[in-house]
mmCIF file of C-alpha atoms and ligand atoms in Angstrom:
data_model
loop_
_atom_site.group_PDB
_atom_site.id
_atom_site.type_symbol
_atom_site.label_atom_id
_atom_site.label_comp_id
_atom_site.label_asym_id
_atom_site.label_seq_id
_atom_site.Cartn_x
_atom_site.Cartn_y
_atom_site.Cartn_z
ATOM 1 C CA MET A 1295 -20.030 -11.542 9.169
ATOM 2 C CA ASN A 1296 -22.294 -14.027 10.843
ATOM 3 C CA GLU A 1297 -25.306 -14.480 8.587
ATOM 4 C CA ALA A 1298 -27.171 -16.550 11.158
ATOM 5 C CA ILE A 1299 -27.299 -13.773 13.729
ATOM 6 C CA ARG A 1300 -28.141 -10.878 11.448
ATOM 7 C CA PRO A 1301 -31.864 -10.207 11.600
ATOM 8 C CA GLU A 1302 -33.951 -9.268 8.605
ATOM 9 C CA PRO A 1303 -34.739 -5.554 8.265
ATOM 10 C CA GLY A 1304 -37.725 -4.676 10.403
ATOM 11 C CA GLN A 1305 -37.173 -7.639 12.704
ATOM 12 C CA LEU A 1306 -36.447 -6.859 16.350
ATOM 13 C CA LEU A 1307 -32.829 -7.213 17.350
ATOM 14 C CA GLN A 1308 -31.849 -9.644 20.028
ATOM 15 C CA ALA A 1309 -29.973 -8.053 22.880
ATOM 16 C CA GLY A 1310 -26.248 -8.544 22.401
ATOM 17 C CA ALA A 1311 -26.447 -9.023 18.622
ATOM 18 C CA PRO A 1312 -23.016 -8.247 17.170
ATOM 19 C CA LEU A 1313 -22.652 -4.660 16.086
ATOM 20 C CA GLN A 1314 -22.860 -4.151 12.308
ATOM 21 C CA LEU A 1315 -22.474 -0.421 11.909
ATOM 22 C CA SER A 1316 -21.069 2.614 13.715
ATOM 23 C CA VAL A 1317 -22.426 5.919 12.491
ATOM 24 C CA ILE A 1318 -19.947 8.717 13.153
ATOM 25 C CA VAL A 1319 -21.324 12.233 13.473
ATOM 26 C CA PRO A 1320 -18.894 15.143 13.819
ATOM 27 C CA THR A 1321 -20.589 18.024 15.597
ATOM 28 C CA PHE A 1322 -19.924 21.632 16.386
ATOM 29 C CA ASN A 1323 -22.903 23.592 17.707
ATOM 30 C CA GLU A 1324 -25.574 21.156 16.590
ATOM 31 C CA SER A 1325 -27.579 20.936 19.835
ATOM 32 C CA GLY A 1326 -30.840 21.558 17.994
ATOM 33 C CA ASN A 1327 -30.243 18.768 15.477
ATOM 34 C CA VAL A 1328 -28.856 15.748 17.302
ATOM 35 C CA ALA A 1329 -32.100 14.434 18.813
ATOM 36 C CA VAL A 1330 -33.857 14.502 15.440
ATOM 37 C CA LEU A 1331 -30.902 12.757 13.827
ATOM 38 C CA VAL A 1332 -30.876 9.945 16.397
ATOM 39 C CA GLN A 1333 -34.603 9.493 15.964
ATOM 40 C CA ARG A 1334 -34.244 9.342 12.158
ATOM 41 C CA LEU A 1335 -31.333 6.881 12.415
ATOM 42 C CA GLY A 1336 -33.540 4.656 14.574
ATOM 43 C CA VAL A 1337 -36.177 4.596 11.859
ATOM 44 C CA ALA A 1338 -33.784 4.162 8.922
ATOM 45 C CA LEU A 1339 -31.674 1.477 10.578
ATOM 46 C CA ALA A 1340 -34.456 -0.711 11.984
ATOM 47 C CA GLY A 1341 -33.308 -4.323 11.991
ATOM 48 C CA ILE A 1342 -29.624 -3.393 11.859
ATOM 49 C CA ALA A 1343 -27.330 -3.568 14.898
ATOM 50 C CA TRP A 1344 -26.000 -0.008 14.929
ATOM 51 C CA GLU A 1345 -24.567 2.616 17.236
ATOM 52 C CA VAL A 1346 -23.957 6.317 16.747
ATOM 53 C CA ILE A 1347 -20.773 8.047 17.923
ATOM 54 C CA PHE A 1348 -20.943 11.815 18.150
ATOM 55 C CA VAL A 1349 -17.547 13.520 18.124
ATOM 56 C CA ASP A 1350 -18.051 16.979 19.524
ATOM 57 C CA ASP A 1351 -15.361 19.648 19.684
ATOM 58 C CA ASN A 1352 -16.592 21.078 22.969
ATOM 59 C CA SER A 1353 -19.402 23.058 21.326
ATOM 60 C CA PRO A 1354 -20.322 26.160 23.331
ATOM 61 C CA ASP A 1355 -24.019 25.417 22.723
ATOM 62 C CA GLY A 1356 -23.765 22.273 24.844
ATOM 63 C CA THR A 1357 -24.195 19.700 22.062
ATOM 64 C CA ALA A 1358 -22.254 17.138 24.118
ATOM 65 C CA ASP A 1359 -24.703 17.496 27.038
ATOM 66 C CA VAL A 1360 -27.647 16.946 24.735
ATOM 67 C CA VAL A 1361 -25.965 13.829 23.310
ATOM 68 C CA ARG A 1362 -25.223 12.457 26.788
ATOM 69 C CA ALA A 1363 -28.828 12.961 27.811
ATOM 70 C CA LEU A 1364 -29.884 10.995 24.731
ATOM 71 C CA SER A 1365 -27.431 8.261 25.535
ATOM 72 C CA GLN A 1366 -28.917 7.891 29.037
ATOM 73 C CA ARG A 1367 -32.103 6.786 27.324
ATOM 74 C CA ASP A 1368 -30.514 4.918 24.411
ATOM 75 C CA PRO A 1369 -27.206 3.104 24.951
ATOM 76 C CA ARG A 1370 -26.607 2.982 21.187
ATOM 77 C CA VAL A 1371 -25.715 6.675 21.452
ATOM 78 C CA ARG A 1372 -22.156 7.560 22.455
ATOM 79 C CA CYS A 1373 -20.316 10.821 22.825
ATOM 80 C CA ILE A 1374 -16.664 11.747 22.422
ATOM 81 C CA ARG A 1375 -15.965 15.260 23.664
ATOM 82 C CA ARG A 1376 -12.690 16.746 22.414
ATOM 83 C CA ILE A 1377 -11.201 19.715 24.202
ATOM 84 C CA GLY A 1378 -8.845 22.284 22.688
ATOM 85 C CA ARG A 1379 -9.208 20.923 19.165
ATOM 86 C CA ARG A 1380 -11.181 21.851 16.102
ATOM 87 C CA GLY A 1381 -11.472 20.105 12.781
ATOM 88 C CA LEU A 1382 -13.948 18.033 10.862
ATOM 89 C CA SER A 1383 -11.424 15.473 9.516
ATOM 90 C CA GLY A 1384 -9.765 14.886 12.872
ATOM 91 C CA ALA A 1385 -13.148 14.399 14.523
ATOM 92 C CA CYS A 1386 -14.258 11.846 11.903
ATOM 93 C CA ILE A 1387 -10.983 9.927 12.200
ATOM 94 C CA GLU A 1388 -11.229 9.802 15.965
ATOM 95 C CA GLY A 1389 -14.824 8.606 15.785
ATOM 96 C CA MET A 1390 -14.022 5.817 13.348
ATOM 97 C CA LEU A 1391 -11.062 4.708 15.448
ATOM 98 C CA ALA A 1392 -13.381 4.502 18.459
ATOM 99 C CA SER A 1393 -15.645 2.085 16.600
ATOM 100 C CA SER A 1394 -15.444 -1.713 16.841
ATOM 101 C CA ALA A 1395 -18.106 -2.429 14.237
ATOM 102 C CA PRO A 1396 -17.054 -3.937 10.875
ATOM 103 C CA CYS A 1397 -18.462 -0.873 9.064
ATOM 104 C CA ALA A 1398 -18.318 2.824 9.861
ATOM 105 C CA ALA A 1399 -20.309 5.606 8.233
ATOM 106 C CA VAL A 1400 -19.734 9.350 8.452
ATOM 107 C CA ILE A 1401 -22.762 11.621 8.277
ATOM 108 C CA ASP A 1402 -23.257 15.316 9.079
ATOM 109 C CA GLY A 1403 -25.146 16.244 12.214
ATOM 110 C CA ASP A 1404 -27.372 18.847 10.567
ATOM 111 C CA LEU A 1405 -29.581 16.445 8.572
ATOM 112 C CA GLN A 1406 -28.283 17.621 5.189
ATOM 113 C CA HIS A 1407 -27.307 14.051 4.344
ATOM 114 C CA ASP A 1408 -29.873 11.355 3.619
ATOM 115 C CA GLU A 1409 -29.743 8.734 6.366
ATOM 116 C CA THR A 1410 -32.246 6.533 4.513
ATOM 117 C CA GLN A 1411 -29.386 5.569 2.147
ATOM 118 C CA LEU A 1412 -27.465 3.894 4.993
ATOM 119 C CA PRO A 1413 -29.047 0.399 4.742
ATOM 120 C CA LYS A 1414 -28.304 0.301 1.004
ATOM 121 C CA MET A 1415 -24.727 1.406 1.641
ATOM 122 C CA LEU A 1416 -24.326 -1.240 4.341
ATOM 123 C CA GLY A 1417 -25.722 -3.890 2.013
ATOM 124 C CA LEU A 1418 -23.117 -3.039 -0.631
ATOM 125 C CA ILE A 1419 -20.295 -3.420 1.867
ATOM 126 C CA GLU A 1420 -21.606 -6.512 3.645
ATOM 127 C CA SER A 1421 -22.168 -8.304 0.345
ATOM 128 C CA GLY A 1422 -18.566 -7.592 -0.612
ATOM 129 C CA ALA A 1423 -19.556 -5.446 -3.601
ATOM 130 C CA ALA A 1424 -17.606 -2.457 -2.235
ATOM 131 C CA GLU A 1425 -15.195 -1.451 0.507
ATOM 132 C CA LEU A 1426 -16.125 2.212 0.404
ATOM 133 C CA VAL A 1427 -19.569 3.547 -0.509
ATOM 134 C CA ILE A 1428 -19.939 7.250 -1.177
ATOM 135 C CA GLY A 1429 -23.129 9.274 -0.964
ATOM 136 C CA SER A 1430 -22.813 11.250 -4.186
ATOM 137 C CA ARG A 1431 -24.559 14.457 -5.274
ATOM 138 C CA TYR A 1432 -23.023 14.425 -8.732
ATOM 139 C CA ILE A 1433 -24.238 11.161 -10.258
ATOM 140 C CA ASP A 1434 -27.626 10.423 -11.803
ATOM 141 C CA GLY A 1435 -30.296 10.608 -9.163
ATOM 142 C CA GLY A 1436 -28.284 12.837 -6.836
ATOM 143 C CA SER A 1437 -28.397 16.600 -6.442
ATOM 144 C CA ALA A 1438 -27.126 19.560 -4.464
ATOM 145 C CA ASP A 1439 -30.068 21.888 -5.044
ATOM 146 C CA SER A 1440 -29.769 23.477 -1.614
ATOM 147 C CA PHE A 1441 -26.389 24.971 -2.572
ATOM 148 C CA ASN A 1442 -26.233 28.590 -3.658
ATOM 149 C CA SER A 1443 -24.503 29.166 -6.978
ATOM 150 C CA GLN A 1444 -21.272 30.350 -5.339
ATOM 151 C CA ARG A 1445 -21.005 27.271 -3.157
ATOM 152 C CA LEU A 1446 -21.900 24.988 -6.056
ATOM 153 C CA GLY A 1447 -19.205 26.604 -8.209
ATOM 154 C CA ALA A 1448 -16.576 26.176 -5.488
ATOM 155 C CA SER A 1449 -17.584 22.559 -4.930
ATOM 156 C CA LYS A 1450 -17.440 21.730 -8.653
ATOM 157 C CA PHE A 1451 -14.090 23.494 -9.026
ATOM 158 C CA ALA A 1452 -12.564 21.602 -6.098
ATOM 159 C CA THR A 1453 -13.972 18.376 -7.532
ATOM 160 C CA ALA A 1454 -12.353 19.045 -10.911
ATOM 161 C CA VAL A 1455 -8.994 19.851 -9.267
ATOM 162 C CA ALA A 1456 -9.159 16.672 -7.177
ATOM 163 C CA GLN A 1457 -10.022 14.572 -10.213
ATOM 164 C CA ARG A 1458 -7.226 15.978 -12.402
ATOM 165 C CA VAL A 1459 -4.424 16.661 -9.941
ATOM 166 C CA LEU A 1460 -4.900 13.744 -7.569
ATOM 167 C CA ARG A 1461 -6.287 11.464 -10.306
ATOM 168 C CA VAL A 1462 -9.280 10.607 -8.178
ATOM 169 C CA LYS A 1463 -11.876 8.921 -10.348
ATOM 170 C CA ILE A 1464 -15.048 9.438 -8.354
ATOM 171 C CA ALA A 1465 -17.853 11.881 -9.122
ATOM 172 C CA ASP A 1466 -18.130 13.461 -5.662
ATOM 173 C CA PRO A 1467 -14.806 13.319 -3.785
ATOM 174 C CA MET A 1468 -15.898 16.355 -1.725
ATOM 175 C CA SER A 1469 -18.807 14.474 -0.191
ATOM 176 C CA GLY A 1470 -18.951 14.321 3.577
ATOM 177 C CA PHE A 1471 -21.260 11.280 3.527
ATOM 178 C CA PHE A 1472 -19.768 7.798 3.146
ATOM 179 C CA MET A 1473 -19.390 4.346 4.633
ATOM 180 C CA ILE A 1474 -16.203 2.295 4.785
ATOM 181 C CA ARG A 1475 -15.092 -1.125 5.958
ATOM 182 C CA ARG A 1476 -13.411 -0.372 9.239
ATOM 183 C CA ASP A 1477 -10.413 -2.679 8.694
ATOM 184 C CA ARG A 1478 -9.611 -0.829 5.455
ATOM 185 C CA PHE A 1479 -9.963 2.483 7.246
ATOM 186 C CA GLU A 1480 -7.627 1.383 10.042
ATOM 187 C CA GLN A 1481 -4.957 0.564 7.434
ATOM 188 C CA LEU A 1482 -5.163 4.036 5.912
ATOM 189 C CA ALA A 1483 -5.642 6.004 9.136
ATOM 190 C CA PRO A 1484 -1.943 6.579 10.000
ATOM 191 C CA GLN A 1485 -1.439 8.452 6.706
ATOM 192 C CA LEU A 1486 -4.507 10.660 6.906
ATOM 193 C CA SER A 1487 -4.324 14.337 7.690
ATOM 194 C CA ILE A 1488 -6.211 15.440 10.789
ATOM 195 C CA GLN A 1489 -6.296 19.024 9.611
ATOM 196 C CA GLY A 1490 -8.967 20.299 7.310
ATOM 197 C CA PHE A 1491 -12.316 18.881 6.334
ATOM 198 C CA LYS A 1492 -11.781 16.721 3.257
ATOM 199 C CA ILE A 1493 -11.639 13.371 4.966
ATOM 200 C CA LEU A 1494 -13.161 11.403 2.091
ATOM 201 C CA LEU A 1495 -10.834 12.886 -0.523
ATOM 202 C CA ASP A 1496 -7.923 12.122 1.785
ATOM 203 C CA VAL A 1497 -9.040 8.494 2.199
ATOM 204 C CA VAL A 1498 -9.469 8.018 -1.562
ATOM 205 C CA ALA A 1499 -6.191 9.748 -2.491
ATOM 206 C CA THR A 1500 -4.258 7.882 0.195
ATOM 207 C CA ALA A 1501 -5.603 4.504 -0.943
ATOM 208 C CA ARG A 1502 -4.142 5.168 -4.441
ATOM 209 C CA GLY A 1503 -6.669 3.056 -6.277
ATOM 210 C CA ASP A 1504 -6.446 0.146 -3.870
ATOM 211 C CA LEU A 1505 -10.026 0.446 -2.597
ATOM 212 C CA ARG A 1506 -13.204 -0.836 -4.219
ATOM 213 C CA ILE A 1507 -15.493 2.169 -4.404
ATOM 214 C CA THR A 1508 -19.168 2.548 -5.276
ATOM 215 C CA GLU A 1509 -21.233 5.736 -5.312
ATOM 216 C CA VAL A 1510 -24.905 5.945 -4.458
ATOM 217 C CA PRO A 1511 -26.915 9.047 -5.370
ATOM 218 C CA TYR A 1512 -28.585 11.223 -2.740
ATOM 219 C CA THR A 1513 -30.007 14.710 -2.486
ATOM 220 C CA PHE A 1514 -28.081 17.174 -0.320
ATOM 221 C CA GLY A 1515 -30.813 18.754 1.806
ATOM 222 C CA SER A 1516 -31.053 21.952 3.800
ATOM 223 C CA ARG A 1517 -29.757 22.396 7.297
ATOM 224 C CA LEU A 1518 -32.342 21.887 10.056
ATOM 225 C CA HIS A 1519 -31.000 24.301 12.712
ATOM 226 C CA GLY A 1520 -27.828 26.384 13.106
ATOM 227 C CA GLU A 1521 -25.360 27.419 10.419
ATOM 228 C CA SER A 1522 -22.517 25.981 8.316
ATOM 229 C CA LYS A 1523 -19.051 26.006 9.888
ATOM 230 C CA LEU A 1524 -17.186 25.906 6.607
ATOM 231 C CA ASP A 1525 -15.814 29.397 5.926
ATOM 232 C CA SER A 1526 -13.691 30.745 3.088
ATOM 233 C CA MET A 1527 -10.608 29.349 4.851
ATOM 234 C CA VAL A 1528 -11.576 25.825 3.747
ATOM 235 C CA ALA A 1529 -10.088 26.720 0.362
ATOM 236 C CA LEU A 1530 -6.752 26.893 2.155
ATOM 237 C CA ASP A 1531 -7.306 23.511 3.764
ATOM 238 C CA PHE A 1532 -8.123 22.019 0.399
ATOM 239 C CA LEU A 1533 -4.945 23.438 -1.119
ATOM 240 C CA GLY A 1534 -2.978 22.014 1.792
ATOM 241 C CA LEU A 1535 -4.385 18.534 1.283
ATOM 242 C CA VAL A 1536 -3.678 18.585 -2.471
ATOM 243 C CA LEU A 1537 -0.108 19.742 -1.770
ATOM 244 C CA ALA A 1538 0.523 17.142 0.898
ATOM 245 C CA LYS A 1539 -0.840 14.285 -1.218
ATOM 246 C CA LEU A 1540 1.083 15.429 -4.307
ATOM 247 C CA THR A 1541 4.406 15.624 -2.470
ATOM 248 C CA ASN A 1542 3.930 12.490 -0.360
ATOM 249 C CA ASP A 1543 3.569 14.627 2.758
ATOM 250 C CA VAL A 1544 6.964 16.305 2.267
ATOM 251 C CA VAL A 1545 5.570 19.815 1.933
ATOM 252 C CA SER A 1546 3.050 20.799 4.535
ATOM 253 C CA LEU A 1547 0.772 23.750 4.047
ATOM 254 C CA ARG A 1548 1.570 24.867 7.582
ATOM 255 C CA PHE A 1549 5.252 25.224 6.801
ATOM 256 C CA LEU A 1550 4.516 27.077 3.551
ATOM 257 C CA LEU A 1551 2.197 29.465 5.386
ATOM 258 C CA PHE A 1552 4.776 29.964 8.132
ATOM 259 C CA ALA A 1553 7.418 30.829 5.525
ATOM 260 C CA LEU A 1554 4.986 33.122 3.709
ATOM 261 C CA VAL A 1555 4.213 34.962 6.933
ATOM 262 C CA GLY A 1556 7.978 35.209 7.506
ATOM 263 C CA SER A 1557 8.470 36.940 4.171
ATOM 264 C CA ILE A 1558 5.667 39.368 4.941
ATOM 265 C CA GLY A 1559 7.525 40.012 8.225
ATOM 266 C CA LEU A 1560 10.610 40.924 6.250
ATOM 267 C CA CYS A 1561 8.651 43.634 4.398
ATOM 268 C CA VAL A 1562 7.217 44.878 7.692
ATOM 269 C CA HIS A 1563 10.753 45.016 9.070
ATOM 270 C CA PHE A 1564 12.090 47.085 6.174
ATOM 271 C CA ALA A 1565 9.112 49.437 6.175
ATOM 272 C CA ALA A 1566 9.437 50.035 9.922
ATOM 273 C CA LEU A 1567 13.190 50.493 9.639
ATOM 274 C CA TYR A 1568 12.695 53.077 6.918
ATOM 275 C CA VAL A 1569 10.063 55.023 8.863
ATOM 276 C CA ALA A 1570 12.111 54.924 12.100
ATOM 277 C CA LEU A 1571 15.216 56.188 10.301
ATOM 278 C CA GLU A 1572 13.700 58.717 7.931
ATOM 279 C CA VAL A 1573 10.633 59.975 9.782
ATOM 280 C CA TYR A 1574 11.557 59.593 13.462
ATOM 281 C CA LEU A 1575 15.304 60.068 12.851
ATOM 282 C CA LEU A 1576 16.194 57.287 15.323
ATOM 283 C CA PRO A 1577 19.763 56.010 15.510
ATOM 284 C CA PHE A 1578 20.269 52.866 13.386
ATOM 285 C CA ALA A 1579 20.519 50.337 16.230
ATOM 286 C CA GLU A 1580 17.247 51.515 17.783
ATOM 287 C CA ALA A 1581 15.504 51.735 14.427
ATOM 288 C CA GLN A 1582 16.614 48.182 13.644
ATOM 289 C CA ALA A 1583 15.357 46.951 17.020
ATOM 290 C CA CYS A 1584 11.979 48.639 16.389
ATOM 291 C CA GLY A 1585 11.733 46.983 12.984
ATOM 292 C CA ALA A 1586 12.573 43.552 14.391
ATOM 293 C CA LEU A 1587 10.056 43.879 17.224
ATOM 294 C CA LEU A 1588 7.310 45.011 14.893
ATOM 295 C CA ALA A 1589 8.066 42.229 12.405
ATOM 296 C CA MET A 1590 8.026 39.556 15.118
ATOM 297 C CA THR A 1591 4.750 40.888 16.486
ATOM 298 C CA SER A 1592 3.060 40.950 13.093
ATOM 299 C CA ASN A 1593 4.436 37.471 12.316
ATOM 300 C CA PHE A 1594 3.012 36.188 15.561
ATOM 301 C CA LEU A 1595 -0.426 37.675 14.920
ATOM 302 C CA LEU A 1596 -0.560 36.452 11.306
ATOM 303 C CA ASN A 1597 0.543 32.959 12.294
ATOM 304 C CA ASN A 1598 -2.029 32.894 15.046
ATOM 305 C CA PHE A 1599 -4.698 33.986 12.588
ATOM 306 C CA LEU A 1600 -3.685 31.898 9.570
ATOM 307 C CA THR A 1601 -1.013 29.243 10.046
ATOM 308 C CA TYR A 1602 -2.300 27.962 13.366
ATOM 309 C CA ARG A 1603 -5.918 29.002 13.094
ATOM 310 C CA ASP A 1604 -7.083 25.577 14.244
ATOM 311 C CA GLN A 1605 -5.079 26.018 17.460
ATOM 312 C CA ARG A 1606 -5.548 29.780 17.769
ATOM 313 C CA LEU A 1607 -4.358 31.240 21.068
ATOM 314 C CA LYS A 1608 -6.920 33.359 22.828
ATOM 315 C CA GLY A 1609 -7.117 35.752 25.802
ATOM 316 C CA PHE A 1610 -4.166 35.589 28.145
ATOM 317 C CA GLY A 1611 -2.649 32.829 26.019
ATOM 318 C CA ILE A 1612 -1.919 35.426 23.318
ATOM 319 C CA LEU A 1613 0.423 37.385 25.596
ATOM 320 C CA ARG A 1614 2.198 34.269 26.805
ATOM 321 C CA GLY A 1615 2.488 33.007 23.229
ATOM 322 C CA LEU A 1616 3.829 36.349 22.007
ATOM 323 C CA LEU A 1617 6.590 36.404 24.632
ATOM 324 C CA LEU A 1618 7.535 32.812 23.796
ATOM 325 C CA PHE A 1619 7.510 33.681 20.101
ATOM 326 C CA TYR A 1620 9.929 36.601 20.729
ATOM 327 C CA LEU A 1621 12.220 34.169 22.526
ATOM 328 C CA VAL A 1622 12.046 31.533 19.785
ATOM 329 C CA CYS A 1623 12.711 34.134 17.073
ATOM 330 C CA SER A 1624 15.658 35.658 18.927
ATOM 331 C CA VAL A 1625 17.398 32.302 19.090
ATOM 332 C CA GLY A 1626 16.364 31.750 15.465
ATOM 333 C CA LEU A 1627 18.103 34.984 14.520
ATOM 334 C CA LEU A 1628 21.310 33.820 16.214
ATOM 335 C CA ALA A 1629 21.084 30.538 14.298
ATOM 336 C CA ASN A 1630 20.429 32.457 11.090
ATOM 337 C CA VAL A 1631 23.452 34.727 11.506
ATOM 338 C CA GLY A 1632 25.652 31.854 12.690
ATOM 339 C CA VAL A 1633 24.892 29.687 9.650
ATOM 340 C CA ALA A 1634 25.203 32.626 7.247
ATOM 341 C CA PHE A 1635 28.627 33.489 8.694
ATOM 342 C CA SER A 1636 29.999 29.995 8.393
ATOM 343 C CA VAL A 1637 28.705 29.596 4.837
ATOM 344 C CA TYR A 1638 30.189 32.953 3.903
ATOM 345 C CA ASP A 1639 33.466 31.851 5.480
ATOM 346 C CA GLN A 1640 33.614 28.833 3.142
ATOM 347 C CA GLU A 1641 32.237 30.533 0.066
ATOM 348 C CA PRO A 1642 32.044 34.327 0.087
ATOM 349 C CA ILE A 1643 28.859 34.563 -2.002
ATOM 350 C CA TRP A 1644 26.586 36.972 -0.137
ATOM 351 C CA TRP A 1645 23.218 35.748 -1.462
ATOM 352 C CA LEU A 1646 24.049 32.083 -0.872
ATOM 353 C CA ALA A 1647 25.129 32.754 2.697
ATOM 354 C CA GLY A 1648 22.085 34.978 3.263
ATOM 355 C CA ALA A 1649 19.683 32.376 1.895
ATOM 356 C CA ALA A 1650 21.249 29.564 3.949
ATOM 357 C CA GLY A 1651 20.937 31.696 7.086
ATOM 358 C CA ALA A 1652 17.326 32.608 6.322
ATOM 359 C CA LEU A 1653 16.408 28.965 5.658
ATOM 360 C CA MET A 1654 18.014 27.937 8.937
ATOM 361 C CA GLY A 1655 16.099 30.694 10.709
ATOM 362 C CA VAL A 1656 12.693 29.790 9.310
ATOM 363 C CA VAL A 1657 13.130 26.056 9.907
ATOM 364 C CA TRP A 1658 14.229 26.725 13.476
ATOM 365 C CA ASN A 1659 11.405 29.176 14.147
ATOM 366 C CA TYR A 1660 8.871 26.786 12.630
ATOM 367 C CA ALA A 1661 10.038 23.776 14.612
ATOM 368 C CA MET A 1662 10.308 25.637 17.897
ATOM 369 C CA SER A 1663 7.028 27.526 17.455
ATOM 370 C CA GLY A 1664 5.242 24.224 16.935
ATOM 371 C CA LEU A 1665 6.863 22.849 20.081
ATOM 372 C CA PHE A 1666 6.462 25.789 22.427
ATOM 373 C CA VAL A 1667 4.092 28.463 21.115
ATOM 374 C CA TRP A 1668 1.266 26.609 19.374
ATOM 375 C CA ARG A 1669 1.926 23.238 20.919
ATOM 376 C CA LYS A 1670 -0.759 20.583 20.671
ATOM 377 C CA ARG A 1671 -2.614 20.208 23.903
HETATM 378 N N1 GDD B 2108 -16.277 17.921 15.675
HETATM 379 C C1 GDD B 2108 -16.358 18.882 14.736
HETATM 380 N N2 GDD B 2108 -15.369 19.814 14.671
HETATM 381 N N3 GDD B 2108 -17.394 18.906 13.886
HETATM 382 C C2 GDD B 2108 -17.452 19.893 12.969
HETATM 383 C C3 GDD B 2108 -16.462 20.896 12.855
HETATM 384 C C4 GDD B 2108 -15.374 20.841 13.758
HETATM 385 O O1 GDD B 2108 -14.463 21.667 13.758
HETATM 386 N N4 GDD B 2108 -16.810 21.723 11.836
HETATM 387 C C5 GDD B 2108 -17.973 21.250 11.349
HETATM 388 N N5 GDD B 2108 -18.373 20.165 12.036
HETATM 389 C C6 GDD B 2108 -19.568 19.340 11.841
HETATM 390 C C7 GDD B 2108 -20.868 20.119 11.805
HETATM 391 O O2 GDD B 2108 -21.395 20.276 13.090
HETATM 392 C C8 GDD B 2108 -21.723 19.243 10.917
HETATM 393 O O3 GDD B 2108 -22.306 18.193 11.641
HETATM 394 C C9 GDD B 2108 -20.735 18.667 9.927
HETATM 395 O O4 GDD B 2108 -19.463 18.734 10.561
HETATM 396 C C10 GDD B 2108 -20.711 19.424 8.598
HETATM 397 O O5 GDD B 2108 -20.428 20.781 8.851
HETATM 398 P P1 GDD B 2108 -21.219 21.959 8.156
HETATM 399 O O6 GDD B 2108 -20.731 23.209 8.751
HETATM 400 O O7 GDD B 2108 -22.689 21.688 8.176
HETATM 401 O O8 GDD B 2108 -20.656 21.827 6.676
HETATM 402 P P2 GDD B 2108 -21.383 22.119 5.303
HETATM 403 O O9 GDD B 2108 -22.791 21.660 5.309
HETATM 404 O O10 GDD B 2108 -21.116 23.515 4.918
HETATM 405 O O11 GDD B 2108 -20.513 21.150 4.354
HETATM 406 C C11 GDD B 2108 -20.899 19.822 4.147
HETATM 407 O O12 GDD B 2108 -21.008 19.602 2.813
HETATM 408 C C12 GDD B 2108 -19.781 19.568 2.116
HETATM 409 C C13 GDD B 2108 -20.080 19.250 0.709
HETATM 410 O O13 GDD B 2108 -19.962 20.352 -0.056
HETATM 411 C C14 GDD B 2108 -19.942 18.816 4.798
HETATM 412 O O14 GDD B 2108 -20.495 17.536 4.733
HETATM 413 C C15 GDD B 2108 -18.625 18.762 4.094
HETATM 414 O O15 GDD B 2108 -17.836 17.680 4.635
HETATM 415 C C16 GDD B 2108 -18.882 18.508 2.660
HETATM 416 O O16 GDD B 2108 -17.667 18.525 1.978
HETATM 417 MN MN1 MN B 2109 -24.065 21.216 6.769
#
């Protein structure tokens, strides 16, 4: 970094001074908070050449419009509006990749993080003392008093799991407030998961010890306006990240969920078959068809609700998706039976042939569903 050009804190910046810091702010429905945040960043970062990149997932409350209006007045403010996507981690990654500054920080848009720590964090990176600086609630001087006891318990539990299972040695791997040297981030970016919300934990686990890390204490404040977007489903995301990192990305949570939903479908199928045969006295072929249709429908709904909740189909898209899902599963059934037959032909062990067919079916259904039903837009 060019020492000659960098002004002292408090000194006015010359126009065109090289950018030192990009502050990335993921937002979803934060229209009431963004102006205050920009104003506070201006105060905290006086004398530093900074910009702020908001990454908004098309918030219905018009956060992106508010940000654009701010950026008309202050060119240091930028806005990335993502359509058809949701996810804190993905938004942070995209924001950091849009930065050209040597350092990038991630901070929440609701003023729960302490922006006055940013100059200290930048100093630690620019001096070479650290490559990643984490705003930590769980070291001396930090706190998370605004958490209710349930949330605090969950956060501490996840922290303990991350520390033991992923052998992460930092006090607050669940923090959403950190700063990183952008070149180091770019190296890690291809291996990061865009699902979920644990971007920092992902960065630290992916680096496998090859990152100089320092933590600085801060107090996790209360939200200014609006409400938290993290629901109970984040536990699932966390599990998924731990699984993926433990297995070197071989096992994805999505596939496990898809297979789990498939086994629930099997129970639905048998229950429906039983009722159709015993209660409605339908002939077997019709009863079997009813069971299959019901199982496919419940699989579709569960997958839409759980497995693909970040890409959930809505409105008319549900009907279209359901019809496509029927089609995918029908071909999957043919593949299932075909494989089972040929295995049985070689080796007449019924459970082996059955399992091979079922595995073929679920892999096919999973691959094709991802391509055609819940495809990424
Ligand atoms: N673009 C985008 N997309 N932004 C999102 C999304 C999303 O799907 N979900 C949440 N955000 C934004 C919010 O608008 C906010 O600016 C920030 O991400 C944090 O979201 P909150 O909903 O306020 O999360 P929280 O306060 O409950 O959780 C915070 O504390 C945790 C520590 O326990 C976050 O900082 C977490 O990352 C952190 O782990
Ligand atoms: Mn928050």
